[in-house]
Coordinates of C-alpha atoms and ligand atoms in Angstrom, one line a residue:
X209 CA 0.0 0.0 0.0
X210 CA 0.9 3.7 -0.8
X211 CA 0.2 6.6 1.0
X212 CA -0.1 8.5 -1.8
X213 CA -0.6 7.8 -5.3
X214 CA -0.3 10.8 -8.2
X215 CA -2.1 9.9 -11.3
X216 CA -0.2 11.8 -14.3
X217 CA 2.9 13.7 -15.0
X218 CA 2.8 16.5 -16.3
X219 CA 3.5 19.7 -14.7
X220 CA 0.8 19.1 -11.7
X221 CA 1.2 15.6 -11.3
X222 CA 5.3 16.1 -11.0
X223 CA 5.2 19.0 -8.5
X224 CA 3.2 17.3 -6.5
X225 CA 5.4 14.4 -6.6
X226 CA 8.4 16.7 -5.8
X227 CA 6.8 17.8 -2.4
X228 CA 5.3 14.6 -1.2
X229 CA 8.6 13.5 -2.0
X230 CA 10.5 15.8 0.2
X231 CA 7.8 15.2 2.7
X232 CA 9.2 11.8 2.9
X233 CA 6.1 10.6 1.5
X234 CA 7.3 8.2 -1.1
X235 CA 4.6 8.6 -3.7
X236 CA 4.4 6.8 -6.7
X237 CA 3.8 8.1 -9.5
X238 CA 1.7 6.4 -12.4
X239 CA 3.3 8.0 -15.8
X240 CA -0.1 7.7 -18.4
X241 CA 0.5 7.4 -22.4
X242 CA 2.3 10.8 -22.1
X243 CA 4.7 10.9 -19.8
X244 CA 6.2 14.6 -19.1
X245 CA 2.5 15.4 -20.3
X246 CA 1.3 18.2 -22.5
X247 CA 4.2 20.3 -22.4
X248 CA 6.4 17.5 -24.1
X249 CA 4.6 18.4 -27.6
X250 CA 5.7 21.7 -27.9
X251 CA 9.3 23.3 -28.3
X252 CA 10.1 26.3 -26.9
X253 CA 8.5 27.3 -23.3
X254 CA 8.7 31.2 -22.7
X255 CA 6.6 31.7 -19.7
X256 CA 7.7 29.7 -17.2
X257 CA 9.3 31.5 -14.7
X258 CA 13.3 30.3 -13.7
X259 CA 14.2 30.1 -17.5
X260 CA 14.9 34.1 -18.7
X261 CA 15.8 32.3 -22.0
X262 CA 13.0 30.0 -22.2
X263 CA 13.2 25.8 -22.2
X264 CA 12.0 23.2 -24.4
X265 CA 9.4 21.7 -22.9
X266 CA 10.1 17.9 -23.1
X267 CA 13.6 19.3 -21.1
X268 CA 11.5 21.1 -18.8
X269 CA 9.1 18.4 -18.2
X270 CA 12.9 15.9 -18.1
X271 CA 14.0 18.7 -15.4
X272 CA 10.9 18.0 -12.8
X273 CA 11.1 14.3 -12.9
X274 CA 14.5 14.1 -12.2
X275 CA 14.2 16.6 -9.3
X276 CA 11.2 14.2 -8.0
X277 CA 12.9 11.1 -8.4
X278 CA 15.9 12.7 -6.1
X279 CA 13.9 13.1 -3.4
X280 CA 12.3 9.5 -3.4
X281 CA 9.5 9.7 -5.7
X282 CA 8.6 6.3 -7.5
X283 CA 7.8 6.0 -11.2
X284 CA 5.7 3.3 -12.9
X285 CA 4.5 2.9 -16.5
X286 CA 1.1 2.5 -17.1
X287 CA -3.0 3.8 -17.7
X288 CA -5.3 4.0 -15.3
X289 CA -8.2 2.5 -16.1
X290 CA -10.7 2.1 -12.9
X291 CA -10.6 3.6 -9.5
X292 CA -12.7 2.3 -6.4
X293 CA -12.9 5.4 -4.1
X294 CA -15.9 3.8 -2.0
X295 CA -13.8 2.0 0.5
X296 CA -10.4 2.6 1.9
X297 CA -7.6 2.1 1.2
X298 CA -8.3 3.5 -2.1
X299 CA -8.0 0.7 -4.9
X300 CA -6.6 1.7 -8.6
X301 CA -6.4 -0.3 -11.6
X302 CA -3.7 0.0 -13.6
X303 CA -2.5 -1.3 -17.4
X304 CA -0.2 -4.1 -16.3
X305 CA 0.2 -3.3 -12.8
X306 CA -3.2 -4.5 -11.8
X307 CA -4.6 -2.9 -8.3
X308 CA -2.6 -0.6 -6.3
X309 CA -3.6 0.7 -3.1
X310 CA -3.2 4.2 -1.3
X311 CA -4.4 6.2 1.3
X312 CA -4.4 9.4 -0.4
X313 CA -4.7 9.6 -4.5
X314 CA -3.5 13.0 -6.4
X315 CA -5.6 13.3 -9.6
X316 CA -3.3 15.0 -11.7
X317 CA -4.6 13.6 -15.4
X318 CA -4.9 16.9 -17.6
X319 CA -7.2 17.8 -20.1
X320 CA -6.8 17.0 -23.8
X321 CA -7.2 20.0 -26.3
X322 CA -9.6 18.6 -29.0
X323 CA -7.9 18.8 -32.2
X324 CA -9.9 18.7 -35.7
X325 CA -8.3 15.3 -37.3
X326 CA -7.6 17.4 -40.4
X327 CA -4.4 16.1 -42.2
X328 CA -1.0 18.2 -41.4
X329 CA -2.2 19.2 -37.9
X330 CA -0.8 17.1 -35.5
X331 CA 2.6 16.9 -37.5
X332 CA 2.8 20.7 -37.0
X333 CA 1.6 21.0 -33.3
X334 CA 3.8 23.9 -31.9
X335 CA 5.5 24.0 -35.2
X336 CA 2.9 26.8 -36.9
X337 CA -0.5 25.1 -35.4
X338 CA -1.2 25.5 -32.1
X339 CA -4.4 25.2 -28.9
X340 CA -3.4 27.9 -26.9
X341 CA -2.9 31.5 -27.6
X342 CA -1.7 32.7 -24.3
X343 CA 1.1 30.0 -24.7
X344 CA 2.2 30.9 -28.6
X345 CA 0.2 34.3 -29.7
X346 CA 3.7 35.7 -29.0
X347 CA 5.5 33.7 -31.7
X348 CA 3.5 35.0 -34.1
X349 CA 4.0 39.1 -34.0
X350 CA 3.2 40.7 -37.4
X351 CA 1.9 37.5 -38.7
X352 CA -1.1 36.3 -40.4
X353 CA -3.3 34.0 -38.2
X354 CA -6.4 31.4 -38.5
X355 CA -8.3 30.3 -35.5
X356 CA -11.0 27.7 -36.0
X357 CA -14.2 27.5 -33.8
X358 CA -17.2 29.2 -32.9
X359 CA -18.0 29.0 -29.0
X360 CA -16.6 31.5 -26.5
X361 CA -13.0 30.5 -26.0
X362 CA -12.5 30.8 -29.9
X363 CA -13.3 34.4 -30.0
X364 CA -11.7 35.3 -26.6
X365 CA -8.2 33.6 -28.7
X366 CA -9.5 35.4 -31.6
X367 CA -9.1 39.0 -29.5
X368 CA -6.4 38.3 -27.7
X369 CA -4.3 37.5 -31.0
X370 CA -4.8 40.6 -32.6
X371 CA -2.5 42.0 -29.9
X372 CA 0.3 40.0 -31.8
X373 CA -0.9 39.2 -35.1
X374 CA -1.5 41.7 -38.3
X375 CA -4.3 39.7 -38.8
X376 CA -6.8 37.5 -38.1
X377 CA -9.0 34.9 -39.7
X378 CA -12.1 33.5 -37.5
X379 CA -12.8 30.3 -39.3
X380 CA -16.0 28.2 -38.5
X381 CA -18.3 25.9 -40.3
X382 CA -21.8 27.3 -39.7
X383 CA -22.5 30.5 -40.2
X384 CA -24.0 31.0 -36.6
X385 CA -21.5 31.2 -33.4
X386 CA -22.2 29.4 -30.8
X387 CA -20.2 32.4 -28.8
X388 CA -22.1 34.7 -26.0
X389 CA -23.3 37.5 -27.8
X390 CA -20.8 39.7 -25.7
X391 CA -17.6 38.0 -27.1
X392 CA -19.3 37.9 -30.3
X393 CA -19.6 41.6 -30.2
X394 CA -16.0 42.3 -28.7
X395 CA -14.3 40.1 -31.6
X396 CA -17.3 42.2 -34.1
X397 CA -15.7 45.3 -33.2
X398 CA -11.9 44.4 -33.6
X399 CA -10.7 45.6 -37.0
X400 CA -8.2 42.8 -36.8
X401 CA -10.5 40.3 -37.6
X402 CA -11.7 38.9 -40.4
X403 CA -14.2 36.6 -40.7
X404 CA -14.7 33.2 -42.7
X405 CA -18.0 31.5 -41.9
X406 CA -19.8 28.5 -43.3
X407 CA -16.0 26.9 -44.1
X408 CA -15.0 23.6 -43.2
X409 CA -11.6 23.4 -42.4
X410 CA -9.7 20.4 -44.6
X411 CA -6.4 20.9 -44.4
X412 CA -3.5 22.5 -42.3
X413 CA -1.6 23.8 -45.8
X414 CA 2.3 23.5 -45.4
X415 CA 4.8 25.4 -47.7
X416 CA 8.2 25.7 -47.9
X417 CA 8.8 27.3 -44.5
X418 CA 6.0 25.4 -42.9
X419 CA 2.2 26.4 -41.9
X420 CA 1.0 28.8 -45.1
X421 CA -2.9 28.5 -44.4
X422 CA -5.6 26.5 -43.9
X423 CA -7.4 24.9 -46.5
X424 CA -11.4 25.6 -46.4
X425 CA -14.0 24.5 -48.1
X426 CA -16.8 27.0 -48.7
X427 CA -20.3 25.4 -47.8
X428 CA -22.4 28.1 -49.8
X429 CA -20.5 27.2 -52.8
X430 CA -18.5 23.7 -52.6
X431 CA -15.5 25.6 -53.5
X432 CA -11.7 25.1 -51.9
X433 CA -10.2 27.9 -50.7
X434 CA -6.8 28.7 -49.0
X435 CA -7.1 30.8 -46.1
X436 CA -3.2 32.4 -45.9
X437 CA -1.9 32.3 -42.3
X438 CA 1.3 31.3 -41.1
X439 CA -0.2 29.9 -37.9
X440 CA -3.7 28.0 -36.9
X441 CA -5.1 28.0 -33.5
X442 CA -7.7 25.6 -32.8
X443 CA -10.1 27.0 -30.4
X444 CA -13.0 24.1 -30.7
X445 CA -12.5 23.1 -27.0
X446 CA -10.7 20.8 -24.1
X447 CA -11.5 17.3 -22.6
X448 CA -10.8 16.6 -19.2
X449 CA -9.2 13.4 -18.5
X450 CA -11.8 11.9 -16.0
X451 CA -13.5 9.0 -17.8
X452 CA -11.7 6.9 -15.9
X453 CA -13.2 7.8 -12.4
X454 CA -16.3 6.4 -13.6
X455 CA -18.5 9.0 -11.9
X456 CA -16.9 8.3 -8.2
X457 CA -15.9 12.2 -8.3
X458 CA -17.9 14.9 -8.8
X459 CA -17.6 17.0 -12.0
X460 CA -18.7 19.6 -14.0
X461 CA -21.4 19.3 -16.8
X462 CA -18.0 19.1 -18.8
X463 CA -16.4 16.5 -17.1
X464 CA -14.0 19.2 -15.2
X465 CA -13.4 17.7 -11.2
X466 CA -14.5 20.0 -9.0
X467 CA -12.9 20.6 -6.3
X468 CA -13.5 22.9 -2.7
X469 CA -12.5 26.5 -3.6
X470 CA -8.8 27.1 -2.4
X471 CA -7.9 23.8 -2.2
X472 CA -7.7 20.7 -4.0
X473 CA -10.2 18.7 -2.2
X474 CA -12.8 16.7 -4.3
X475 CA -15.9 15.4 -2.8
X476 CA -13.8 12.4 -1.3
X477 CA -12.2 13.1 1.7
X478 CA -8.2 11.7 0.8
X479 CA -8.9 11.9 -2.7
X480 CA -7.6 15.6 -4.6
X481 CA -7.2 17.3 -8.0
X482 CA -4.9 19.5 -9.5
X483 CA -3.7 20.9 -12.9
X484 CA -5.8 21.1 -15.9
X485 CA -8.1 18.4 -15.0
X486 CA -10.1 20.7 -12.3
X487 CA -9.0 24.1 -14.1
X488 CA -11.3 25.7 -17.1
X489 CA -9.7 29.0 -16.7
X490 CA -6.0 29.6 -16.6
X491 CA -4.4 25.9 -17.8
X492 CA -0.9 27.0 -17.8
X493 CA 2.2 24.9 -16.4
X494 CA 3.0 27.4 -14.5
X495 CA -0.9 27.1 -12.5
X496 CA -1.0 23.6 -12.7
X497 CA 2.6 23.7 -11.3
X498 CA 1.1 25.9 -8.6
X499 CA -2.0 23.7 -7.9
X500 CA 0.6 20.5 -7.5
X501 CA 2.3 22.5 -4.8
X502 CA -1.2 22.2 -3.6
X503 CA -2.7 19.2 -3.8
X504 CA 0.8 17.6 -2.6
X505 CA 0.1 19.8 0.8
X506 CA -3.3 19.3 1.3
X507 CA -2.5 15.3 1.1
X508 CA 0.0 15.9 3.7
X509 CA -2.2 17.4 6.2
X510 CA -4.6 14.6 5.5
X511 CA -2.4 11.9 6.0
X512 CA -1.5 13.6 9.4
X513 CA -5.0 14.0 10.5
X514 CA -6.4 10.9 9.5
X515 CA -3.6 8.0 9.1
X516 CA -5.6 4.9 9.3
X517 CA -2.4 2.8 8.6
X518 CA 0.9 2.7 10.5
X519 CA 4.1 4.2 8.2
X520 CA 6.3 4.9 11.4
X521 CA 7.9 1.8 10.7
X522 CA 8.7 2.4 6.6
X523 CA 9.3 6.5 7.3
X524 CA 13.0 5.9 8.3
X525 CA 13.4 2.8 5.4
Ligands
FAD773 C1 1.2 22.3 -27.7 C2 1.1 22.9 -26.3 C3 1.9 24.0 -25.9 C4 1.7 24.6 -24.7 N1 2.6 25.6 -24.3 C5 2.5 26.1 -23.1 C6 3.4 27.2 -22.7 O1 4.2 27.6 -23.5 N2 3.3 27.6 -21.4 C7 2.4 27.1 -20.5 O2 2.3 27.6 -19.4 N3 1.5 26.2 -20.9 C8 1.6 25.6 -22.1 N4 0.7 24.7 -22.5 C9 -0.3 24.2 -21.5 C10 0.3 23.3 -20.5 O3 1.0 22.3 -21.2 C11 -0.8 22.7 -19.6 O4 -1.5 23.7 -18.9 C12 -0.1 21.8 -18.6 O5 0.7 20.8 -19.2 C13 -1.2 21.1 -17.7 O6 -0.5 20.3 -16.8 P1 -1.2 19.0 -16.1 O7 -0.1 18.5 -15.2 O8 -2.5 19.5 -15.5 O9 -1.6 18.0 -17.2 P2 -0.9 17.4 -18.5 O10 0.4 18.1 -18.9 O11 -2.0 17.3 -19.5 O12 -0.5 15.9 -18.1 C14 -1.4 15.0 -17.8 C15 -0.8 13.7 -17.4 O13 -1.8 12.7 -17.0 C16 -1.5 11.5 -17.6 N5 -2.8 10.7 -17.7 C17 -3.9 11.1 -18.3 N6 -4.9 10.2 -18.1 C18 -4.3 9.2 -17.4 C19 -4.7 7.9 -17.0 N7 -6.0 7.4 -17.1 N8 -3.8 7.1 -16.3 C20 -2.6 7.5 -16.1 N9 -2.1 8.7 -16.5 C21 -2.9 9.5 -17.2 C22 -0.8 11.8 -19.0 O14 -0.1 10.7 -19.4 C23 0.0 13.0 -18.5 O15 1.2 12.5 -18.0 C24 0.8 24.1 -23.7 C25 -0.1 23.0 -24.1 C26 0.1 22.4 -25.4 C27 -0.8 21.3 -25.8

C-alpha cells in the first residue's frame, strides 16, 4: 500500500510528486501514455518563470522528474483504467500493474485540447498550429493567423491574438457562433478580424517554410479555398481526462473535477485534483505547477490528520 498515489505527469502531477517526495512521503507516480505530459509536444517554453531564456518543454518536463525522483519519488509505466474510491484504502487499476492501493490519490490527469483530425495538424503542433494563444500568440508578432471554432473560447483567442498578429481569420463551419453574444460583439468590433464563416476546415496547408494557411472549403458554394496564415489556432474546446473515475468524483457538466474553492479537495475526503483536470480557466504549467504545490500539501495534512495505517515503521526505510 501507498500513502499516496499521483495519477499523471505532467506539470501538476510532477510538482506534487516533488513535495510529497520531500515530505518523505514516497509517492508513486503512475506516468499515463504521455509521460512529461502536455508540455512534451511543444518546443520552446517562454513563460515559465526560472528560465529568462525559455526551455523546451520535453527538457523542462525531463527537469521536474529528475528533481522528483531525487527526493524518493517512484515511477511506474502504465493507464489507469478504474478507481474504487468507496472503500479505503483506495484501490486503482492500472494497465499491467493490476490494483494498487493508497491512502491518499492525487488526480493530476490533464485535459486534452480537441484537435480537428484534419491532415498536417498534428505533425505541426507547436511547429505553426497550435491550442493555446496565451502560450504561442507571442511567436506569431506581425503574422497572419487562423483560429477555427465558434464558441466563446475561440473568440476570446481570436481578440487576444490581434495583440500579436496583423491579422486574423475566424474560421468556422456554420454561419452562426455558438459564442455569447458579448464575445461575439468584442471580436465584431476588432478591426483585426476577419471573418470566414460556413468553411469547413480540410487541411492545415504546409509550404516551404512550414504552416501557409488553412485549407477551407466553402459550404455556400462547394468551393476550396486557401485561407493564408502562417499559424492556426484551434479553439474548438478541451477534454478533461476523468472517464476513468467512472463518476466516483464529482464533476462539471464538462467532465471538469470539481474541487473545494482554495484547495484541491474533491468530494472524497483523501482523494484531490490539481492541474488542468479541475482548471477551465488559466491551464498553464505554471498554474497547474502551482495547484501541485497544492494538492501535494493538502495530502499531507490529511495523511496527518487521518492515518488509518501505521508508516512509522517504513518513514525511516
Ligand atoms: C502544444 C502545447 C503547448 C503549450 N505551451 C505552453 C506554454 O508555453 N506555457 C504554458 O504555461 N503552458 C503551455 N501549455 C499548456 C500546458 O501544457 C498545460 O497547462 C499543462 O501541461 C497542464 O499540466 P497538467 O499537469 O495538469 O496535465 P498534463 O500536462 O496534461 O499531463 C497529464 C498527465 O496525465 C497522464 N494521464 C492522463 N490520463 C491518465 C490515466 N488514465 N492514467 C494515467 N495517467 C494519465 C498523462 O499521461 C500525462 O502525463 C501548452 C499546451 C500544449 C498542448
Amino acid at each position: 500500500m501507498y500513502k499516496t498515489i499521483v495519477i499523471g505527469t505532467g506539470p501538476a502531477g510532477l510538482t506534487a510528486a516533488i513535495y510529497l517526495a520531500r515530505a518523505n512521503l514516497s509517492p508513486l507516480v503512475i506516468e499515463g501514455l504521455q509521460p512529461g505530459g502536455q508540455l512534451t509536444t511543444t518546443t520552446e517554453v517562454e513563460n515559465f518563470p526560472g528560465f529568462p531564456d525559455g526551455i523546451l518543454g520535453p527538457d523542462l518536463m525531463d527537469n521536474m522528474r529528475k528533481q522528483a525522483e531525487r527526493f524518493g519519488a517512484q515511477f511506474k509505466n502504465g493507464w489507469v483504467e478504474a478507481v474504487d474510491f468507496s472503500q479505503r484504502p483506495f484501490k486503482i487499476t492500472v494497465d499491467g500493474l493490476g490494483v494498487l492501493e493508497a491512502e491518499t490519490v492525487i488526480i493530476s490527469t490533464g485535459a486534452s485540447a480537441r484537435y480537428l483530425g484534419i491532415p498536417g495538424e498534428q505533425d505541426n503542433v507547436g511547429r505553426g498550429v497550435s491550442t493555446c494563444a496565451t502560450c504561442d500568440g507571442f511567436f506569431f508578432r506581425g503574422k497572419k493567423i487562423v483560429v477555427v471554432g465558434g464558441g466563446d473560447s475561440a473568440m476570446e483567442e481570436a481578440s487576444f491574438l490581434t495583440r500579436f498578429a496583423s491579422s486574423v481569420t475566424l474560421v468556422h463551419r456554420r454561419s452562426e457562433l455558438r459564442a455569447s453574444k458579448i464575445m461575439q460583439d468584442r471580436a465584431r468590433e476588432n478591426s483585426k478580424v476577419a471573418w470566414a464563416l460556413n468553411r469547413t476546415p480540410l487541411e492545415v496547408a504546409i509550404g516551404d517554410t512550414g504552416v501557409k494557411g488553412l485549407k477551407v472549403r466553402n459550404n455556400e458554394t462547394g468551393a476550396e479555398e486557401l485561407v493564408e496564415a502562417d499559424g492556426v489556432f484551434v479553439a474548438i474546446g478541451h477534454t478533461p481526462n476523468t472517464a476513468f473515475l467512472g463518476g466516483q468524483i464529482t464533476t462539471d457538466a464538462n467532465g471538469y473535477i470539481v474541487v473545494n474553492p482554495g484547495t484541491t479537495e474533491t468530494n472524497i475526503p483523501g482523494v484531490f485534483a490539481c492541474g488542468d483536470v479541475q482548471d477551465t480557466r488559466y491551464r498553464q504549467a505554471i498554474s497547474a505547477a502551482g495547484t501541485g504545490c497544492m494538492a501535494a500539501m493538502d495530502a499531507e495534512k490529511y495523511l496527518e490528520g487521518s492515518m488509518v495505517h501505521d508508516w512509522s515503521e517504513t518513514l525511516d526505510k
